[in-house]
Short mmCIF file of C-alpha atoms in Angstrom, two decimals:
data_model
loop_
_atom_site.label_atom_id
_atom_site.label_comp_id
_atom_site.label_asym_id
_atom_site.label_seq_id
_atom_site.Cartn_x
_atom_site.Cartn_y
_atom_site.Cartn_z
CA MET X 1 112.62 63.64 120.76
CA SER X 2 110.96 62.94 124.12
CA ARG X 3 107.23 63.41 124.68
CA ASN X 4 107.88 66.21 127.20
CA LEU X 5 110.17 68.06 124.81
CA THR X 6 107.66 67.66 121.98
CA HIS X 7 104.92 69.04 124.20
CA PHE X 8 107.13 71.97 125.19
CA CYS X 9 107.90 72.82 121.53
CA LEU X 10 104.23 72.70 120.64
CA LEU X 11 103.43 75.16 123.41
CA ILE X 12 106.12 77.51 122.10
CA LEU X 13 104.74 77.26 118.54
CA ILE X 14 101.19 77.92 119.70
CA SER X 15 102.30 81.03 121.55
CA LEU X 16 104.00 82.34 118.41
CA LEU X 17 101.06 81.62 116.10
CA PRO X 18 97.93 82.84 117.89
CA GLY X 19 94.89 80.92 116.77
CA MET X 20 96.44 77.48 116.43
CA ALA X 21 95.13 76.36 119.81
CA GLU X 22 91.63 77.49 118.89
CA SER X 23 91.85 75.58 115.61
CA ALA X 24 92.10 72.36 117.56
CA ASP X 25 88.63 73.09 118.97
CA ASN X 26 87.19 73.83 115.50
CA VAL X 27 86.91 77.54 116.16
CA LYS X 28 86.66 79.36 112.82
CA ILE X 29 89.63 81.75 112.54
CA LEU X 30 90.17 84.32 109.79
CA ARG X 31 93.73 85.62 109.35
CA ARG X 32 93.99 89.02 107.66
CA GLY X 33 97.13 90.83 106.53
CA ASN X 34 96.65 94.49 107.36
CA GLY X 35 99.56 96.68 106.29
CA VAL X 36 100.97 98.95 108.98
CA GLU X 37 100.44 98.86 112.74
CA PRO X 38 97.27 100.80 113.74
CA GLU X 39 98.01 104.26 115.11
CA SER X 40 95.13 103.92 117.58
CA LEU X 41 92.08 101.76 118.27
CA ASP X 42 90.06 104.81 119.24
CA PRO X 43 87.48 105.12 116.43
CA HIS X 44 87.49 108.92 116.66
CA ARG X 45 91.26 109.14 116.24
CA ALA X 46 91.65 106.56 113.48
CA ARG X 47 92.82 107.76 110.06
CA ALA X 48 94.68 105.01 108.17
CA VAL X 49 92.83 102.46 106.03
CA GLU X 50 94.41 99.65 108.06
CA THR X 51 92.91 101.06 111.25
CA LEU X 52 89.52 101.69 109.68
CA ASN X 53 89.37 98.02 108.68
CA ILE X 54 89.61 96.99 112.33
CA MET X 55 87.22 99.70 113.52
CA ARG X 56 84.46 98.42 111.21
CA ASP X 57 84.73 95.00 112.83
CA LEU X 58 84.73 96.33 116.39
CA TYR X 59 82.07 99.03 116.12
CA GLU X 60 78.90 99.79 114.20
CA GLY X 61 77.35 103.14 113.39
CA LEU X 62 73.78 104.16 112.75
CA THR X 63 74.39 102.88 109.23
CA ARG X 64 76.91 100.34 107.94
CA HIS X 65 78.40 99.12 104.69
CA ALA X 66 76.77 96.14 103.02
CA VAL X 67 78.88 93.44 101.40
CA ASP X 68 78.88 95.41 98.11
CA GLY X 69 79.83 98.70 99.79
CA SER X 70 76.33 100.20 99.70
CA ILE X 71 74.73 101.74 102.80
CA VAL X 72 72.26 99.72 104.88
CA PRO X 73 70.79 100.11 108.39
CA GLY X 74 73.16 99.52 111.29
CA VAL X 75 72.29 100.31 114.89
CA ALA X 76 69.44 102.40 113.47
CA GLN X 77 66.80 100.11 112.05
CA SER X 78 65.16 102.96 110.10
CA TRP X 79 65.15 106.74 109.64
CA ASN X 80 63.01 109.59 108.34
CA LEU X 81 64.05 112.81 106.61
CA SER X 82 62.19 116.08 107.01
CA ASP X 83 60.74 117.87 103.99
CA ASN X 84 63.48 120.51 104.02
CA GLY X 85 66.21 117.84 104.08
CA LYS X 86 67.79 119.22 107.26
CA ARG X 87 66.55 116.87 109.99
CA TYR X 88 67.01 113.12 110.27
CA THR X 89 65.17 111.04 112.85
CA PHE X 90 66.68 107.62 113.58
CA THR X 91 64.82 104.76 115.26
CA MET X 92 67.20 102.55 117.21
CA ARG X 93 67.19 98.75 117.26
CA ASP X 94 65.83 97.43 120.54
CA GLU X 95 68.18 94.45 120.27
CA ALA X 96 71.39 96.51 119.79
CA ARG X 97 73.85 95.77 122.60
CA TRP X 98 77.37 96.60 123.73
CA SER X 99 79.78 93.71 124.21
CA ASN X 100 79.08 93.86 127.96
CA GLY X 101 75.37 93.29 127.32
CA GLU X 102 74.16 96.85 127.92
CA PRO X 103 71.74 98.41 125.39
CA VAL X 104 73.11 100.74 122.72
CA THR X 105 70.99 103.87 122.90
CA ALA X 106 70.48 107.12 121.05
CA GLY X 107 72.23 108.79 123.99
CA ASP X 108 75.40 106.82 123.21
CA PHE X 109 75.51 108.44 119.79
CA VAL X 110 74.89 111.91 121.20
CA PHE X 111 77.84 111.43 123.57
CA ALA X 112 80.07 110.02 120.82
CA LEU X 113 79.29 112.66 118.19
CA ARG X 114 79.94 115.43 120.71
CA ARG X 115 83.24 113.81 121.61
CA ALA X 116 84.23 113.35 117.96
CA ILE X 117 83.59 117.01 117.12
CA ASN X 118 85.27 118.33 120.28
CA PRO X 119 88.59 120.00 119.31
CA THR X 120 90.24 118.47 122.40
CA THR X 121 89.71 115.00 120.88
CA ALA X 122 91.93 116.09 117.97
CA SER X 123 90.19 113.81 115.52
CA PRO X 124 91.68 114.01 112.01
CA TYR X 125 88.25 113.13 110.60
CA ALA X 126 86.17 115.63 112.61
CA LYS X 127 85.72 117.89 109.58
CA VAL X 128 83.43 115.34 107.90
CA LEU X 129 80.87 116.04 110.64
CA ASP X 130 80.69 119.77 109.98
CA ILE X 131 77.44 119.26 108.07
CA ILE X 132 75.72 118.86 111.46
CA GLU X 133 74.23 122.01 112.99
CA ASN X 134 76.76 124.10 114.97
CA ALA X 135 79.64 121.72 114.15
CA LYS X 136 81.65 124.42 112.36
CA SER X 137 81.46 126.75 115.36
CA ILE X 138 82.48 123.94 117.70
CA LEU X 139 85.48 123.02 115.55
CA ALA X 140 86.51 126.69 115.51
CA GLY X 141 86.35 126.82 119.32
CA GLU X 142 83.44 129.28 119.21
CA ALA X 143 80.78 126.99 120.70
CA LYS X 144 80.59 124.11 123.15
CA PRO X 145 80.26 120.49 121.96
CA GLU X 146 76.92 120.31 123.80
CA SER X 147 75.46 122.70 121.20
CA LEU X 148 75.92 120.15 118.39
CA GLY X 149 72.66 119.51 116.55
CA VAL X 150 72.05 116.05 117.99
CA ARG X 151 69.56 115.07 120.69
CA VAL X 152 67.39 112.25 121.98
CA SER X 153 63.65 112.59 121.47
CA GLU X 154 61.12 111.78 124.18
CA SER X 155 60.48 108.44 122.48
CA GLY X 156 64.19 107.52 122.49
CA GLN X 157 64.90 108.33 118.83
CA LEU X 158 68.05 110.12 117.72
CA ILE X 159 67.52 113.44 115.97
CA ILE X 160 70.31 114.97 113.86
CA ARG X 161 69.85 118.49 112.54
CA LEU X 162 71.94 119.78 109.64
CA ASP X 163 73.02 123.27 108.62
CA SER X 164 71.92 122.47 105.08
CA PRO X 165 70.80 119.35 103.18
CA ALA X 166 73.59 116.77 102.87
CA ALA X 167 72.91 113.79 100.64
CA HIS X 168 76.02 112.02 101.90
CA LEU X 169 75.12 112.05 105.62
CA LEU X 170 74.05 108.39 105.68
CA GLN X 171 77.44 107.45 104.22
CA VAL X 172 79.27 109.59 106.78
CA LEU X 173 77.42 107.84 109.60
CA ALA X 174 78.95 104.51 108.52
CA LEU X 175 82.46 105.90 109.18
CA PRO X 176 84.37 105.32 112.45
CA ILE X 177 84.23 109.05 113.24
CA ALA X 178 80.48 108.55 113.81
CA PHE X 179 80.76 105.29 115.79
CA PRO X 180 79.56 105.22 119.40
CA VAL X 181 81.95 104.79 122.31
CA HIS X 182 81.02 103.45 125.74
CA GLU X 183 80.63 106.48 128.00
CA ASN X 184 80.88 104.73 131.39
CA THR X 185 84.11 102.96 130.40
CA MET X 186 85.64 106.23 129.23
CA ALA X 187 84.62 107.91 132.47
CA ARG X 188 86.32 105.13 134.42
CA VAL X 189 89.58 104.58 132.49
CA GLY X 190 89.88 107.57 130.13
CA SER X 191 92.00 107.05 127.02
CA ARG X 192 92.69 103.44 128.05
CA PHE X 193 89.16 102.51 126.94
CA ALA X 194 90.56 101.16 123.65
CA ARG X 195 92.88 98.63 125.34
CA PRO X 196 91.84 94.96 125.34
CA GLU X 197 91.39 94.80 129.12
CA HIS X 198 88.90 97.69 129.05
CA SER X 199 87.42 97.57 125.54
CA VAL X 200 83.62 97.62 125.23
CA THR X 201 82.43 97.67 121.62
CA ASN X 202 79.13 97.32 119.79
CA GLY X 203 80.15 95.70 116.50
CA ALA X 204 80.22 92.10 115.33
CA TYR X 205 83.52 91.57 117.19
CA GLN X 206 85.20 92.65 120.40
CA LEU X 207 88.88 93.27 121.10
CA GLU X 208 90.56 90.32 122.80
CA ALA X 209 94.30 90.98 122.45
CA TRP X 210 96.74 93.44 120.90
CA GLN X 211 100.40 92.50 120.64
CA VAL X 212 102.13 95.51 119.08
CA HIS X 213 103.86 94.58 115.80
CA GLY X 214 102.51 91.07 116.27
CA TYR X 215 98.76 90.77 115.88
CA ILE X 216 95.37 92.07 116.93
CA ARG X 217 92.89 89.37 117.89
CA LEU X 218 89.14 89.91 117.75
CA LYS X 219 86.52 87.48 118.96
CA LYS X 220 82.86 87.36 118.02
CA ASN X 221 80.69 89.63 120.14
CA PRO X 222 77.98 87.39 121.67
CA HIS X 223 75.76 90.43 122.28
CA TYR X 224 75.87 91.82 118.73
CA TRP X 225 72.32 92.23 117.44
CA ASN X 226 73.06 90.17 114.31
CA HIS X 227 75.27 87.64 116.12
CA ASP X 228 73.66 84.57 114.55
CA GLU X 229 74.61 85.77 111.04
CA VAL X 230 78.34 86.12 111.85
CA PRO X 231 80.03 82.87 110.74
CA ILE X 232 83.64 83.47 111.87
CA ASP X 233 84.53 83.21 115.56
CA THR X 234 87.96 84.86 115.63
CA VAL X 235 89.70 87.39 113.39
CA LEU X 236 93.45 87.89 113.54
CA TYR X 237 94.82 91.09 112.01
CA TYR X 238 98.55 90.96 111.25
CA PRO X 239 100.43 94.23 110.59
CA VAL X 240 102.77 93.34 107.72
CA ALA X 241 104.13 96.57 106.22
CA ASP X 242 106.39 94.75 103.73
CA GLU X 243 104.26 93.63 100.78
CA ASN X 244 106.74 90.91 99.83
CA ALA X 245 106.70 89.50 103.36
CA GLU X 246 102.92 89.52 103.29
CA LEU X 247 102.90 87.61 100.00
CA SER X 248 105.29 85.04 101.45
CA ARG X 249 103.07 84.55 104.47
CA PHE X 250 100.03 84.09 102.24
CA ARG X 251 101.84 81.48 100.14
CA ALA X 252 102.92 79.71 103.32
CA GLY X 253 99.27 79.46 104.42
CA GLU X 254 99.70 81.88 107.34
CA LEU X 255 97.24 84.45 105.93
CA ASP X 256 93.80 84.06 104.39
CA LEU X 257 93.68 87.62 103.02
CA THR X 258 96.36 90.11 102.06
CA PHE X 259 96.11 93.86 102.49
CA THR X 260 97.78 94.40 99.12
CA LEU X 261 100.24 92.83 96.68
CA PRO X 262 103.73 93.93 95.55
CA ALA X 263 103.46 95.63 92.18
CA ARG X 264 106.24 93.50 90.74
CA ARG X 265 104.40 90.31 91.63
CA VAL X 266 101.00 91.05 90.08
CA ALA X 267 101.91 89.49 86.72
CA TRP X 268 103.29 86.45 88.54
CA ALA X 269 100.11 86.21 90.63
CA ARG X 270 97.99 86.30 87.45
CA ASP X 271 99.84 83.19 86.26
CA ASN X 272 100.21 81.35 89.54
CA LEU X 273 97.45 82.50 91.90
CA ALA X 274 94.66 83.39 89.49
CA GLN X 275 91.90 81.99 91.69
CA ALA X 276 93.07 84.02 94.67
CA LEU X 277 93.85 87.30 92.86
CA HIS X 278 91.39 90.20 93.07
CA LEU X 279 92.16 93.38 91.09
CA THR X 280 89.36 95.94 91.27
CA PRO X 281 89.13 99.66 90.40
CA TYR X 282 88.21 101.67 93.44
CA LEU X 283 88.00 105.22 94.73
CA GLY X 284 91.57 105.96 95.66
CA THR X 285 94.18 108.50 94.52
CA TYR X 286 97.93 108.02 95.05
CA PHE X 287 99.68 111.40 95.15
CA TYR X 288 102.68 113.38 96.28
CA GLY X 289 101.98 116.23 98.68
CA PHE X 290 103.98 119.43 99.07
CA ASN X 291 104.63 121.17 102.38
CA LEU X 292 103.16 124.57 101.54
CA THR X 293 104.04 126.10 104.92
CA ARG X 294 107.82 126.28 104.36
CA PRO X 295 110.34 126.87 101.55
CA PRO X 296 111.03 125.81 98.90
CA PHE X 297 107.38 125.19 97.96
CA LYS X 298 105.64 127.88 99.98
CA ASP X 299 104.21 130.52 97.59
CA GLN X 300 105.77 128.70 94.60
CA PRO X 301 102.91 127.25 92.51
CA GLY X 302 105.05 127.46 89.38
CA LEU X 303 107.79 125.31 90.89
CA ARG X 304 105.21 122.78 92.08
CA ARG X 305 103.70 122.71 88.61
CA ALA X 306 107.13 122.10 87.07
CA LEU X 307 107.68 119.00 89.20
CA SER X 308 104.29 117.65 88.15
CA LEU X 309 104.81 118.36 84.45
CA VAL X 310 107.90 116.16 84.08
CA ILE X 311 106.43 113.05 85.71
CA ASP X 312 105.55 110.51 83.03
CA ARG X 313 102.50 108.91 84.59
CA LYS X 314 102.13 106.41 81.75
CA VAL X 315 105.63 105.06 82.37
CA LEU X 316 104.88 105.00 86.09
CA THR X 317 101.71 102.92 85.75
CA GLU X 318 102.69 100.69 82.85
CA LYS X 319 106.41 100.10 83.44
CA VAL X 320 107.08 100.70 87.12
CA LEU X 321 103.80 99.29 88.47
CA ASN X 322 102.06 97.34 85.69
CA THR X 323 99.13 96.49 87.97
CA GLY X 324 96.25 98.13 86.12
CA ASP X 325 96.48 101.44 88.00
CA VAL X 326 95.32 104.42 85.91
CA PRO X 327 97.37 107.64 85.37
CA ALA X 328 95.82 110.48 87.39
CA TRP X 329 95.25 113.87 85.82
CA SER X 330 92.61 114.90 88.34
CA TRP X 331 92.12 114.73 92.09
CA VAL X 332 88.79 112.90 92.14
CA PRO X 333 88.90 109.41 90.59
CA PRO X 334 86.49 108.41 87.84
CA GLY X 335 83.50 106.26 88.72
CA ILE X 336 81.46 108.58 90.94
CA SER X 337 77.94 108.71 89.58
CA GLY X 338 76.97 112.08 88.09
CA TYR X 339 80.38 113.70 88.59
CA GLN X 340 82.89 114.66 85.90
CA SER X 341 86.32 115.32 87.36
CA ALA X 342 88.29 118.44 86.47
CA ARG X 343 91.63 117.76 84.76
CA LEU X 344 95.08 119.31 84.88
CA GLU X 345 95.23 121.53 81.82
CA TYR X 346 98.39 119.85 80.50
CA ALA X 347 96.98 116.33 80.71
CA ASP X 348 96.92 115.93 76.94
CA TRP X 349 100.06 117.88 76.07
CA ASP X 350 102.87 115.98 74.39
CA LEU X 351 106.06 115.34 76.36
CA THR X 352 108.05 118.01 74.52
CA LYS X 353 105.58 120.76 75.40
CA LYS X 354 105.41 119.62 79.01
CA LEU X 355 109.19 119.63 79.34
CA ALA X 356 109.56 123.09 77.81
CA GLU X 357 106.96 124.52 80.20
CA ALA X 358 108.56 122.79 83.19
CA GLN X 359 112.05 124.09 82.41
CA LYS X 360 110.69 127.62 82.02
CA LEU X 361 108.95 127.49 85.39
CA TYR X 362 111.95 125.89 87.08
CA THR X 363 114.22 128.68 85.87
CA ALA X 364 111.71 131.34 86.91
CA ALA X 365 111.75 129.89 90.43
CA GLY X 366 115.52 130.57 90.61
CA TYR X 367 116.95 127.13 89.83
CA SER X 368 119.35 125.96 87.15
CA PRO X 369 121.95 123.25 86.44
CA ASP X 370 124.43 125.33 88.45
CA ASN X 371 121.92 125.86 91.26
CA PRO X 372 119.75 122.73 91.33
CA LEU X 373 116.80 122.33 93.62
CA GLN X 374 117.69 120.00 96.49
CA LEU X 375 114.74 118.37 98.13
CA GLU X 376 113.78 115.52 100.43
CA LEU X 377 111.13 113.02 99.39
CA ARG X 378 109.63 111.03 102.24
CA PHE X 379 107.68 107.79 102.04
CA ASN X 380 106.63 105.13 104.50
CA THR X 381 108.06 101.63 104.37
CA GLY X 382 106.85 99.62 101.41
CA ASP X 383 108.37 98.12 98.27
CA ASN X 384 105.92 99.90 95.94
CA HIS X 385 106.49 103.29 97.59
CA ARG X 386 110.26 102.93 97.21
CA ARG X 387 110.07 101.92 93.55
CA ILE X 388 107.76 104.83 92.74
CA ALA X 389 110.02 107.26 94.60
CA LEU X 390 113.11 106.03 92.76
CA ALA X 391 111.37 106.38 89.40
CA ILE X 392 110.10 109.89 90.05
CA ALA X 393 113.41 111.07 91.52
CA ALA X 394 115.08 109.85 88.30
CA MET X 395 112.57 111.78 86.17
CA TRP X 396 113.14 114.96 88.16
CA ARG X 397 116.91 114.62 87.84
CA GLN X 398 116.88 113.78 84.14
CA LYS X 399 114.44 116.50 83.09
CA LEU X 400 115.27 119.33 85.51
CA GLY X 401 118.49 118.39 87.32
CA ILE X 402 116.79 118.20 90.71
CA GLU X 403 118.78 116.43 93.43
CA THR X 404 116.43 114.31 95.52
CA THR X 405 117.19 112.61 98.83
CA LEU X 406 114.87 109.67 99.53
CA ILE X 407 113.87 109.17 103.16
CA ASN X 408 112.13 105.96 104.19
CA GLU X 409 110.30 106.15 107.53
CA GLU X 410 108.31 103.74 109.69
CA TRP X 411 104.60 104.56 109.49
CA LYS X 412 104.08 106.27 112.86
CA VAL X 413 107.20 108.42 112.44
CA PHE X 414 106.16 109.25 108.89
CA ILE X 415 102.68 110.38 109.97
CA GLN X 416 104.06 112.41 112.86
CA ASN X 417 106.49 114.27 110.59
CA ARG X 418 103.71 114.99 108.10
CA ARG X 419 101.44 116.43 110.76
CA GLN X 420 104.12 118.61 112.33
CA GLN X 421 105.13 120.09 108.93
CA GLN X 422 108.57 120.92 110.29
CA ILE X 423 110.87 118.82 108.14
CA THR X 424 108.75 117.53 105.27
CA GLN X 425 109.16 118.95 101.77
CA VAL X 426 107.54 116.34 99.52
CA TYR X 427 105.93 113.13 100.71
CA ARG X 428 103.88 110.27 99.31
CA SER X 429 100.32 109.90 100.34
CA SER X 430 96.98 108.57 99.20
CA TRP X 431 93.35 109.30 99.78
CA ILE X 432 90.78 106.56 99.67
CA GLY X 433 87.19 107.74 99.33
CA ASP X 434 85.19 107.04 102.46
CA TYR X 435 81.98 107.08 100.48
CA ASN X 436 80.88 107.24 96.85
CA ASP X 437 80.56 111.01 96.48
CA PRO X 438 82.98 113.73 95.26
CA TRP X 439 82.70 115.49 98.62
CA THR X 440 84.90 112.86 100.28
CA PHE X 441 87.77 114.10 98.09
CA ALA X 442 86.84 117.79 97.99
CA GLU X 443 86.75 118.27 101.76
CA VAL X 444 90.29 116.92 102.29
CA MET X 445 91.65 120.04 100.58
CA HIS X 446 89.70 122.42 102.84
CA SER X 447 92.07 124.50 104.98
CA LYS X 448 90.44 123.25 108.20
CA HIS X 449 90.43 119.55 107.40
CA GLY X 450 92.40 117.44 109.88
CA ILE X 451 94.18 115.47 107.15
CA ASN X 452 95.25 118.52 105.13
CA ASP X 453 98.88 117.93 106.13
CA PHE X 454 100.20 119.92 103.15
CA GLY X 455 98.77 123.21 104.51
CA TYR X 456 96.69 124.14 101.47
CA ASN X 457 94.64 127.27 102.21
CA ASN X 458 92.69 128.98 99.44
CA ASN X 459 89.73 131.13 100.46
CA ASP X 460 88.08 130.82 97.05
CA TYR X 461 88.27 127.04 97.26
CA ASN X 462 86.85 127.04 100.79
CA ASN X 463 84.03 129.32 99.66
CA LEU X 464 83.11 127.08 96.73
CA LEU X 465 82.82 124.15 99.11
CA ARG X 466 80.59 126.25 101.36
CA ILE X 467 78.31 127.09 98.44
CA ALA X 468 78.24 123.48 97.24
CA ALA X 469 77.24 122.29 100.71
CA MET X 470 74.09 124.44 100.56
CA GLN X 471 72.90 123.09 97.21
CA THR X 472 69.88 120.83 97.08
CA ASP X 473 70.22 120.24 93.34
CA SER X 474 72.79 117.45 92.93
CA ALA X 475 73.77 118.44 89.38
CA GLU X 476 74.49 122.04 90.39
CA ARG X 477 76.35 120.81 93.48
CA ASN X 478 78.60 118.66 91.30
CA ARG X 479 79.29 121.56 88.93
CA ILE X 480 80.41 123.73 91.85
CA LEU X 481 82.62 120.95 93.20
CA GLN X 482 84.16 120.56 89.74
CA ARG X 483 85.02 124.28 89.72
CA ALA X 484 86.61 123.88 93.13
CA GLU X 485 88.64 120.89 91.96
CA ALA X 486 89.88 122.86 88.92
CA LYS X 487 90.95 125.76 91.13
CA MET X 488 92.82 123.45 93.51
CA LEU X 489 94.57 121.60 90.68
CA ASN X 490 95.77 124.91 89.26
CA ASP X 491 97.42 125.69 92.63
CA HIS X 492 99.26 122.34 92.67
CA PRO X 493 99.28 121.64 96.41
CA VAL X 494 99.58 117.97 95.43
CA ILE X 495 100.68 115.91 92.43
CA PRO X 496 98.07 113.28 91.56
CA LEU X 497 100.00 110.27 90.22
CA PHE X 498 97.57 107.41 89.66
CA PHE X 499 94.20 106.03 90.61
CA TYR X 500 94.31 102.83 92.56
CA VAL X 501 93.26 99.37 91.69
CA SER X 502 92.71 97.40 94.88
CA LYS X 503 94.97 94.35 94.99
CA HIS X 504 94.20 91.42 97.26
CA LEU X 505 94.90 87.75 97.51
CA VAL X 506 91.95 85.84 98.97
CA SER X 507 92.38 82.21 99.93
CA PRO X 508 90.01 79.77 98.21
CA ARG X 509 88.89 78.70 101.67
CA VAL X 510 87.32 82.15 102.24
CA GLY X 511 83.78 82.72 101.03
CA GLY X 512 81.60 85.83 100.93
CA TRP X 513 84.21 88.21 99.49
CA VAL X 514 82.62 90.75 97.09
CA ASP X 515 84.76 93.26 95.19
CA ASN X 516 83.45 96.82 95.55
CA PRO X 517 84.66 100.35 94.64
CA LEU X 518 85.16 101.34 98.28
CA ASP X 519 87.25 98.22 98.98
CA VAL X 520 85.37 97.71 102.26
CA HIS X 521 85.19 94.11 103.45
CA LEU X 522 83.73 93.56 106.92
CA SER X 523 84.76 90.28 108.49
CA GLN X 524 81.17 89.55 109.50
CA TYR X 525 80.24 88.94 105.84
CA LEU X 526 82.97 86.35 105.28
CA TYR X 527 82.93 82.65 106.03
CA LEU X 528 85.34 79.75 105.87
CA LYS X 529 84.55 76.82 103.59
CA ASP X 530 84.73 73.29 104.91
#
């Protein structure tokens, strides 16, 4: 092969594998598998875990997650809480900067929080901010975003006023929904502010390139206040929706971290990649959601209960998955300090009793072997999702005679269909706790929550959450939330299937990785070993 041809081939290879050229200059590059393609790089419109991973690298809130998942100061170097627990005063870091070198101010957070709560932003996470004064009225369209209980003091501090005490506020402020956005850039380019050519961020990294279905490349932000403590220069996020393909890329040395691991390969990984394998319990529930706005599940709690009763969760976790996931008989996972989850009342029934009850309810709903329920079960692309769907469809058919059509959809189409509620009947989903508190699970089921795609609306449940939000006694608050969880479970808007165990492969060349129950791993805490 001639020298010119060799040079040409190398240029082609470098263009296909971003980061190889930088490696020649000893730039430290971290390559992360990251599931599906992000739906948006606007922090206030992000909803998927894959997108939140990137947002935490690009932006930083008043607080942030430490390497172990706990909450530590972010852009705010300190804060004070009033005696009544309803007013926080945040002192900003003088050294906090945007990626263009401009200071990050309290006013940036006022602008961003007003934008996040504004109904026109259509943020799926806006509901988590309704603890701030006037937020509920703004979300309902009854007040202007400018009335939100946030302001800048004369000394440049940020003041946040709450409707009632909220112990989880500091955890909420570490979420992308509470991240600042650069006001001048938005005024100039509008929604294009999240594109690489316009992006101005305040986190440890800034957006350098986004090749859809290829990669997202971040480079270290030279103006980040803690820049000197960020070891890795470049982070490449690769959207790899197929878990098997992601595993192959890790084994080929193309990835340093995987987003997950195929269930069928966990046992193999224990034997062959033990040093790289990380299996950790964390706050996540895998469930099936019903579309409660349309037949056949609208106003049919008995039918929904029947479908839940005949699912053998032990077989699902031990035979189909076999990855350490735990059968779910509640909505809130175990492990939240001070909280005891409510349980489905039939959790401890034997299989015979469950089947008899399910068949009775199925018949009462108008179905029989001669008139079987025909339903569509949707799931997004993924080997594990397909295997779970096949197993559950078989259980429904064997126990009740239900005829299930499986529909596999690409992530963005899947999410769009869920939100529109026009064609979905049953669909797979999951909820990963944003913070270590039962509220992060309870609020998802509120009728006004932006991610309540199933259309659950129970006034008693909403009222219990309202009462819980006003409690200053944490034990009483947890008891009220437990009552709310029990009421919701009795309505069966969802079928909890199992509690997650996070599954990652981490290359031995990566240091700084710490397993934690939130499964949050900011790139700024990682380093590459020589």
